[in-house]
Every structure is written in structure tokens, then in C-alpha cells.
mmCIF file of C-alpha atoms and ligand atoms in Angstrom:
data_model
loop_
_atom_site.group_PDB
_atom_site.id
_atom_site.type_symbol
_atom_site.label_atom_id
_atom_site.label_comp_id
_atom_site.label_asym_id
_atom_site.label_seq_id
_atom_site.Cartn_x
_atom_site.Cartn_y
_atom_site.Cartn_z
ATOM 1 C CA MET A 1 -0.274 -0.363 0.030
ATOM 2 C CA ARG A 2 1.257 3.429 -0.298
ATOM 3 C CA LEU A 3 0.827 6.637 2.106
ATOM 4 C CA LYS A 4 0.867 10.101 1.636
ATOM 5 C CA LEU A 5 1.857 11.985 3.505
ATOM 6 C CA PHE A 6 1.825 15.434 4.439
ATOM 7 C CA ARG A 7 5.761 17.234 4.955
ATOM 8 C CA TYR A 8 6.299 20.540 6.248
ATOM 9 C CA ASN A 9 9.701 22.222 6.979
ATOM 10 C CA PRO A 10 9.003 25.027 9.583
ATOM 11 C CA GLU A 11 12.883 26.109 8.557
ATOM 12 C CA ASP A 12 12.183 26.816 4.865
ATOM 13 C CA ARG A 13 8.138 26.988 5.474
ATOM 14 C CA GLU A 14 8.405 24.238 2.384
ATOM 15 C CA GLN A 15 4.654 21.906 2.180
ATOM 16 C CA ARG A 16 4.602 19.220 0.481
ATOM 17 C CA TYR A 17 3.224 15.265 0.066
ATOM 18 C CA ASP A 18 5.757 12.529 0.151
ATOM 19 C CA ILE A 19 4.151 8.585 -1.263
ATOM 20 C CA PHE A 20 6.347 6.130 0.871
ATOM 21 C CA GLU A 21 5.433 1.924 -0.126
ATOM 22 C CA ILE A 22 4.849 -0.033 3.117
ATOM 23 C CA GLU A 23 4.254 -3.559 3.042
ATOM 24 C CA SER A 24 0.922 -3.878 4.951
ATOM 25 C CA ARG A 25 0.399 -6.288 7.656
ATOM 26 C CA PRO A 26 -3.048 -7.023 9.100
ATOM 27 C CA GLY A 27 -4.608 -5.437 11.681
ATOM 28 C CA MET A 28 -2.108 -2.801 10.528
ATOM 29 C CA SER A 29 -2.821 0.575 11.936
ATOM 30 C CA VAL A 30 -1.875 3.751 10.258
ATOM 31 C CA LEU A 31 0.362 4.863 13.895
ATOM 32 C CA ALA A 32 2.015 1.591 12.278
ATOM 33 C CA ALA A 33 2.372 2.423 9.153
ATOM 34 C CA LEU A 34 3.716 5.929 9.921
ATOM 35 C CA PHE A 35 6.618 4.139 12.093
ATOM 36 C CA ASP A 36 7.290 2.160 9.206
ATOM 37 C CA VAL A 37 7.943 5.281 7.356
ATOM 38 C CA GLN A 38 10.307 6.238 10.243
ATOM 39 C CA LYS A 39 11.980 3.137 10.224
ATOM 40 C CA LYS A 40 12.761 2.273 6.606
ATOM 41 C CA HIS A 41 12.157 5.014 5.087
ATOM 42 C CA ASP A 42 12.565 8.559 5.999
ATOM 43 C CA ASP A 43 13.506 8.907 9.914
ATOM 44 C CA SER A 44 13.131 12.660 9.782
ATOM 45 C CA LEU A 45 9.373 12.235 10.000
ATOM 46 C CA ALA A 46 7.726 13.860 12.664
ATOM 47 C CA PHE A 47 4.308 12.460 14.092
ATOM 48 C CA ARG A 48 3.549 12.400 17.855
ATOM 49 C CA TYR A 49 1.802 9.353 19.694
ATOM 50 C CA SER A 50 1.923 8.470 23.257
ATOM 51 C CA CYS A 51 -0.030 5.661 24.654
ATOM 52 C CA ARG A 52 -0.888 4.135 20.990
ATOM 53 C CA GLY A 53 -4.047 2.625 22.597
ATOM 54 C CA ALA A 54 -6.321 5.044 22.212
ATOM 55 C CA VAL A 55 -6.367 6.663 24.997
ATOM 56 C CA CYS A 56 -3.612 9.494 24.843
ATOM 57 C CA GLY A 57 -5.707 11.886 22.680
ATOM 58 C CA THR A 58 -2.323 12.546 21.235
ATOM 59 C CA CYS A 59 -2.095 11.142 18.081
ATOM 60 C CA ALA A 60 -5.267 12.674 15.672
ATOM 61 C CA MET A 61 -4.522 13.742 12.696
ATOM 62 C CA LEU A 62 -6.639 13.861 9.392
ATOM 63 C CA ILE A 63 -6.693 10.573 7.706
ATOM 64 C CA ASN A 64 -8.448 10.263 4.278
ATOM 65 C CA LYS A 65 -9.636 13.597 5.001
ATOM 66 C CA VAL A 66 -11.408 12.767 8.124
ATOM 67 C CA PRO A 67 -9.835 13.248 11.881
ATOM 68 C CA ARG A 68 -9.010 10.457 13.427
ATOM 69 C CA LEU A 69 -6.569 9.130 16.139
ATOM 70 C CA ALA A 70 -4.313 7.548 14.158
ATOM 71 C CA CYS A 71 -3.044 4.287 17.026
ATOM 72 C CA ARG A 72 -6.609 3.189 16.040
ATOM 73 C CA THR A 73 -7.349 3.624 12.377
ATOM 74 C CA GLN A 74 -6.372 0.453 10.474
ATOM 75 C CA VAL A 75 -5.389 1.015 6.464
ATOM 76 C CA ALA A 76 -7.010 -1.941 5.822
ATOM 77 C CA LYS A 77 -10.114 -0.501 6.244
ATOM 78 C CA LEU A 78 -9.180 2.856 4.644
ATOM 79 C CA LEU A 79 -8.441 1.327 1.428
ATOM 80 C CA ASP A 80 -11.340 -1.076 1.245
ATOM 81 C CA GLY A 81 -13.705 1.701 1.835
ATOM 82 C CA SER A 82 -15.672 1.481 5.298
ATOM 83 C CA LEU A 83 -14.292 4.022 7.328
ATOM 84 C CA GLU A 84 -15.757 6.199 4.826
ATOM 85 C CA MET A 85 -17.220 9.297 6.628
ATOM 86 C CA ASP A 86 -19.137 12.246 5.362
ATOM 87 C CA LEU A 87 -18.858 15.331 6.947
ATOM 88 C CA ALA A 88 -20.226 18.533 7.260
ATOM 89 C CA PRO A 89 -17.702 21.048 4.507
ATOM 90 C CA TYR A 90 -14.750 23.170 5.204
ATOM 91 C CA PRO A 91 -11.571 24.057 3.205
ATOM 92 C CA ALA A 92 -9.750 21.250 4.685
ATOM 93 C CA LEU A 93 -11.712 18.952 3.285
ATOM 94 C CA GLU A 94 -10.850 19.807 -0.234
ATOM 95 C CA VAL A 95 -9.108 17.545 -2.336
ATOM 96 C CA ASP A 96 -6.789 19.795 -3.970
ATOM 97 C CA ILE A 97 -4.146 17.282 -4.654
ATOM 98 C CA ASP A 98 -3.369 14.098 -6.733
ATOM 99 C CA TRP A 99 -4.943 11.691 -4.413
ATOM 100 C CA ASN A 100 -5.996 8.062 -5.730
ATOM 101 C CA PRO A 101 -8.294 6.849 -2.042
ATOM 102 C CA GLU A 102 -8.062 3.388 -3.229
ATOM 103 C CA GLU A 103 -5.018 3.110 -3.712
ATOM 104 C CA GLU A 104 -3.044 5.537 -1.419
ATOM 105 C CA VAL A 105 -3.777 6.398 2.652
ATOM 106 C CA LEU A 106 -3.909 10.282 2.733
ATOM 107 C CA VAL A 107 -2.214 11.552 5.930
ATOM 108 C CA GLU A 108 -2.257 15.099 6.630
ATOM 109 C CA PRO A 109 -1.663 17.511 10.720
ATOM 110 C CA LEU A 110 -4.780 17.968 12.120
ATOM 111 C CA PRO A 111 -6.521 21.141 10.531
ATOM 112 C CA HIS A 112 -7.501 24.322 12.960
ATOM 113 C CA LEU A 113 -4.213 24.513 14.424
ATOM 114 C CA PRO A 114 -0.616 26.132 13.954
ATOM 115 C CA LEU A 115 1.471 23.586 12.333
ATOM 116 C CA ILE A 116 4.795 22.604 14.151
ATOM 117 C CA ARG A 117 6.598 20.151 11.481
ATOM 118 C CA ASP A 118 5.427 17.344 9.508
ATOM 119 C CA LEU A 119 2.704 16.142 11.091
ATOM 120 C CA VAL A 120 2.561 17.532 13.978
ATOM 121 C CA VAL A 121 0.863 20.661 15.267
ATOM 122 C CA ASP A 122 0.792 23.177 18.239
ATOM 123 C CA MET A 123 -2.249 21.812 20.320
ATOM 124 C CA GLU A 124 -2.155 25.567 22.414
ATOM 125 C CA PRO A 125 -5.698 27.107 20.781
ATOM 126 C CA PHE A 126 -7.142 24.315 21.979
ATOM 127 C CA PHE A 127 -5.800 23.844 25.033
ATOM 128 C CA ALA A 128 -6.353 27.830 25.813
ATOM 129 C CA PHE A 129 -10.263 27.781 25.315
ATOM 130 C CA TYR A 130 -10.236 24.207 27.796
ATOM 131 C CA ARG A 131 -8.468 26.042 30.373
ATOM 132 C CA ALA A 132 -10.845 29.244 29.678
ATOM 133 C CA VAL A 133 -13.647 27.093 31.092
ATOM 134 C CA ARG A 134 -12.300 25.992 34.387
ATOM 135 C CA PRO A 135 -12.450 21.427 33.828
ATOM 136 C CA VAL A 136 -12.028 21.676 37.065
ATOM 137 C CA PHE A 137 -14.367 20.216 39.993
ATOM 138 C CA LYS A 138 -14.776 23.327 42.832
ATOM 139 C CA PRO A 139 -17.567 22.042 45.229
ATOM 140 C CA GLU A 140 -18.369 24.991 47.613
ATOM 141 C CA GLY A 141 -17.586 25.302 51.112
ATOM 142 C CA GLU A 142 -15.691 22.653 53.710
ATOM 143 C CA ALA A 143 -15.086 19.032 52.902
ATOM 144 C CA PRO A 144 -17.434 16.370 53.936
ATOM 145 C CA ALA A 145 -15.948 13.682 55.958
ATOM 146 C CA ARG A 146 -16.486 11.330 53.290
ATOM 147 C CA GLU A 147 -16.932 10.769 49.871
ATOM 148 C CA ARG A 148 -19.435 13.014 47.457
ATOM 149 C CA LEU A 149 -21.675 10.004 46.658
ATOM 150 C CA MET A 150 -23.999 10.801 43.537
ATOM 151 C CA ASP A 151 -27.348 8.931 42.528
ATOM 152 C CA ARG A 152 -27.340 6.940 39.441
ATOM 153 C CA ASP A 153 -29.011 9.525 37.132
ATOM 154 C CA ALA A 154 -26.784 11.888 37.674
ATOM 155 C CA VAL A 155 -24.309 9.552 36.456
ATOM 156 C CA SER A 156 -25.773 8.884 33.207
ATOM 157 C CA ALA A 157 -26.630 12.349 32.706
ATOM 158 C CA LEU A 158 -23.065 13.386 32.634
ATOM 159 C CA GLU A 159 -21.618 10.402 31.913
ATOM 160 C CA ALA A 160 -20.910 10.446 27.935
ATOM 161 C CA TYR A 161 -18.378 13.909 28.666
ATOM 162 C CA THR A 162 -16.800 12.330 30.882
ATOM 163 C CA ASN A 163 -15.066 9.973 28.266
ATOM 164 C CA CYS A 164 -13.441 13.073 26.335
ATOM 165 C CA ILE A 165 -9.644 12.185 25.991
ATOM 166 C CA LEU A 166 -8.771 15.984 24.573
ATOM 167 C CA CYS A 167 -7.561 14.690 20.824
ATOM 168 C CA GLY A 168 -8.992 17.992 19.467
ATOM 169 C CA ALA A 169 -10.586 15.558 16.894
ATOM 170 C CA CYS A 170 -13.683 17.451 17.142
ATOM 171 C CA PHE A 171 -12.483 20.287 17.065
ATOM 172 C CA GLY A 172 -10.330 19.654 13.805
ATOM 173 C CA ALA A 173 -13.303 18.711 12.270
ATOM 174 C CA CYS A 174 -15.560 21.566 13.169
ATOM 175 C CA PRO A 175 -16.853 23.620 10.309
ATOM 176 C CA VAL A 176 -16.737 26.792 12.561
ATOM 177 C CA ASP A 177 -13.890 26.706 14.282
ATOM 178 C CA ALA A 178 -12.560 26.530 10.302
ATOM 179 C CA LYS A 179 -13.703 30.011 10.056
ATOM 180 C CA ASN A 180 -13.581 31.159 13.738
ATOM 181 C CA PRO A 181 -10.731 31.048 15.549
ATOM 182 C CA ASP A 182 -12.184 32.630 17.856
ATOM 183 C CA TYR A 183 -15.158 29.700 18.912
ATOM 184 C CA TYR A 184 -14.450 27.815 21.651
ATOM 185 C CA GLY A 185 -14.595 24.600 20.070
ATOM 186 C CA PRO A 186 -16.361 20.977 20.588
ATOM 187 C CA ALA A 187 -14.386 19.580 23.680
ATOM 188 C CA ALA A 188 -14.193 23.055 25.627
ATOM 189 C CA LEU A 189 -18.098 23.487 25.459
ATOM 190 C CA ALA A 190 -18.741 19.886 26.348
ATOM 191 C CA LYS A 191 -16.303 19.851 29.184
ATOM 192 C CA LEU A 192 -18.092 22.765 30.262
ATOM 193 C CA TYR A 193 -20.931 20.994 30.123
ATOM 194 C CA ARG A 194 -20.174 18.431 32.024
ATOM 195 C CA PHE A 195 -19.248 20.384 35.172
ATOM 196 C CA HIS A 196 -22.504 22.369 34.790
ATOM 197 C CA ILE A 197 -24.487 19.369 35.397
ATOM 198 C CA ASP A 198 -22.439 17.762 37.697
ATOM 199 C CA PRO A 199 -24.659 18.011 41.333
ATOM 200 C CA ARG A 200 -22.092 18.274 43.372
ATOM 201 C CA GLU A 201 -21.182 21.981 42.583
ATOM 202 C CA ALA A 202 -22.986 24.599 43.688
ATOM 203 C CA GLY A 203 -25.842 24.163 40.386
ATOM 204 C CA ASP A 204 -26.412 27.861 40.008
ATOM 205 C CA GLY A 205 -25.422 28.329 36.871
ATOM 206 C CA SER A 206 -22.783 30.404 37.095
ATOM 207 C CA ARG A 207 -20.296 27.972 35.122
ATOM 208 C CA LEU A 208 -23.033 27.995 31.932
ATOM 209 C CA GLU A 209 -21.382 31.919 32.022
ATOM 210 C CA LEU A 210 -17.920 31.307 31.715
ATOM 211 C CA ALA A 211 -19.336 30.613 27.534
ATOM 212 C CA ASN A 212 -22.559 32.319 27.099
ATOM 213 C CA THR A 213 -20.941 34.431 24.856
ATOM 214 C CA PRO A 214 -21.136 34.656 20.527
ATOM 215 C CA GLU A 215 -18.330 32.932 20.359
ATOM 216 C CA GLY A 216 -19.001 30.498 22.872
ATOM 217 C CA TRP A 217 -22.449 28.419 23.401
ATOM 218 C CA TRP A 218 -24.145 30.382 20.192
ATOM 219 C CA ALA A 219 -20.778 30.150 17.438
ATOM 220 C CA CYS A 220 -22.268 26.234 17.197
ATOM 221 C CA GLU A 221 -23.961 26.119 13.516
ATOM 222 C CA PHE A 222 -25.098 22.349 14.527
ATOM 223 C CA HIS A 223 -22.813 20.289 11.916
ATOM 224 C CA THR A 224 -22.581 17.408 14.439
ATOM 225 C CA ASN A 225 -19.275 16.553 12.894
ATOM 226 C CA CYS A 226 -17.503 16.645 16.418
ATOM 227 C CA MET A 227 -19.922 13.814 17.345
ATOM 228 C CA ARG A 228 -19.452 12.169 13.939
ATOM 229 C CA VAL A 229 -15.345 11.430 14.256
ATOM 230 C CA CYS A 230 -15.421 11.585 17.745
ATOM 231 C CA PRO A 231 -13.120 8.075 18.916
ATOM 232 C CA LYS A 232 -15.003 8.124 22.227
ATOM 233 C CA ARG A 233 -18.349 8.833 21.206
ATOM 234 C CA VAL A 234 -18.941 12.259 23.629
ATOM 235 C CA PRO A 235 -21.643 14.323 21.896
ATOM 236 C CA PRO A 236 -20.743 17.956 21.961
ATOM 237 C CA ASN A 237 -23.550 19.062 20.343
ATOM 238 C CA ILE A 238 -25.811 17.792 22.653
ATOM 239 C CA ALA A 239 -24.186 19.229 25.155
ATOM 240 C CA ILE A 240 -24.318 22.742 23.489
ATOM 241 C CA GLY A 241 -27.798 22.429 22.546
ATOM 242 C CA LYS A 242 -28.973 21.852 26.061
ATOM 243 C CA ALA A 243 -26.838 24.864 27.816
ATOM 244 C CA ARG A 244 -28.292 27.023 25.188
ATOM 245 C CA ARG A 245 -31.340 25.504 25.851
ATOM 246 C CA GLU A 246 -31.901 26.208 28.746
ATOM 247 C CA LEU A 247 -30.315 30.234 28.720
ATOM 248 C CA SER A 248 -32.707 30.578 26.260
ATOM 249 C CA GLU A 249 -36.097 29.605 28.351
ATOM 250 C CA GLN A 250 -33.891 31.794 31.517
ATOM 251 C CA GLY A 251 -33.778 34.525 29.213
ATOM 252 C CA ARG A 252 -29.802 34.360 29.077
ATOM 253 C CA GLU A 253 -29.352 35.317 26.154
ATOM 254 C CA PRO A 254 -26.392 37.426 25.156
ATOM 255 C CA GLU A 255 -26.890 40.629 22.838
ATOM 256 C CA ARG A 256 -25.699 39.508 19.818
HETATM 257 S S1 LIG B 1 -14.949 14.989 22.266
HETATM 258 FE FE1 LIG B 1 -14.157 13.314 21.363
HETATM 259 S S2 LIG B 1 -13.067 14.318 19.414
HETATM 260 FE FE2 LIG B 1 -13.575 15.866 21.142
HETATM 261 S S3 LIG B 1 -11.060 16.177 22.515
HETATM 262 FE FE3 LIG B 1 -13.155 14.888 23.494
HETATM 263 S S4 LIG B 1 -12.350 12.614 22.152
HETATM 264 FE FE4 LIG B 1 -11.556 14.180 21.424
HETATM 265 S S1 LIG B 2 -1.435 7.247 20.627
HETATM 266 FE FE1 LIG B 2 -2.362 7.560 22.216
HETATM 267 S S2 LIG B 2 -4.597 8.115 21.219
HETATM 268 FE FE2 LIG B 2 -3.708 7.550 20.118
#
């Protein structure tokens, strides 16, 4: 099989695509194919990974024009078309290069983030939005003598949002992030909502204000790319819809 890889050299700012012939193995992941390139063809290839098991979230890339984790995406499934996904369009999905999806796996960096080198991007803008929603548990009052218990319904309500591994795939898949660099993005908003509905906090709704701006809850256009690409089935669009409904019902919409 052939891998077509985006390359970027920060020294001369050259951008290009390189093609490598790889011997594919049953169950081979895109990450394993990148290791083969590094070991056998070009040891200067830069990419980021850590756990190799869809846990750390560091290997998100644009693979065949869909943001995915390289460690859990199998090359055979890409080539037989079984992983095709129909996403709402945005510029990074446009195919303006020569690419045959039946014979080549195309790997590019995660969109909407500054390039560092080859497939490595600077995640700082993504994490800046994450920090802005204050993603830490902050109960009021004295700590109880034993753990703070939640009932099963409360756990079910926030469970889906706790699975986020901060890979940024949703950020790279969002047509609003593509055109508005001030938009918080799906992951940060989902995390904010997760703490908003945590019954162990004050529950006065003040957390929702952290994104009650035109660049926060109200910028989402509900394309739902975020939910479709998320490797952990987190549904940020549902969190955003619920937050907006709550704010609207309470007459707390910002002026736009
Ligand atoms: S919500 Fe999903 S896609 Fe977005 S950062 Fe979290 S795990 Fe990744
Ligand atoms: S290497 Fe950790 S999620 Fe892919």
C-alpha cells in the first residue's frame, strides 16, 4: 500500500506531499505505518503519539480527510472504504491534490491548529479554550467526612462527557472552528457542560456564563461533525444544545 504524507519543514516553510510504499500487515494501524516510514524510509518524519491504545489522545490527524486517531485507524479498512465518513464541508476537506483513495492512505495534520513540523501541530489554541472553561471540580463549603456520592441518574447524565481524551479531533472537524478562531470548539464546551450538570457543585448556573458569548455556546451551527468523528462517542453538540436551551428559557441569551 501507499502512504501519502503531508510534510512541512519549519526552517524553510516548505509544504509538500511525500509518497511511501509500505508492506501492510493484517490489522496494521496508520500509526504503525508511520513507524515503518520512519524506520525504513525517512527517519526525519515527525508525528506525535504516546499510548498507542486510543487513550492518550495525542495521535489525532487528518486521515483520508477525516480527523481520526492514527493508533486505532486500520489501513485495510481505509483502503476498502469501510471507514468513509460524510462530514459537513470545510476548507481542509477539499481535495486539491492528486490522491487515489483506493490505493493511497492520505495523512495530514489536524486542521485549525498551527503547524509545527510534518504531522505535528501546536495544540495550545485548543488547550487555551479548555483552560478558559475552568475544567476542574470546585465544590463549595467544607469537604465532607466521606466521598461526595451521586445517584445513578446524575452519573448517567454526565457520563458521556467524561470520556473525552482531549485528542482535538472534534476541533479539527468543526466547520465553525475553521472560520472563527475565537470559537471555543466542541470539546471545551462539552467539558464545561459536564461540570455544569455535576450535582456536587453549587448548581447555580454560573458556570454556563463562562461561554455565554457569541464565541461560546452561540457560535455552534450544529453541523454535528464533532460527534461523528469523536473516537470516544462524546456528543458535544448535545451538550451545546442543552446549554443553549437552558440559557434561552432563563432569558440569559447574550446580545448579538
Ligand atoms: S470530544 Fe471526542 S473528539 Fe473532541 S477532544 Fe474529546 S475525545 Fe477528542
Ligand atoms: S497514541 Fe494515544 S491515542 Fe493514539
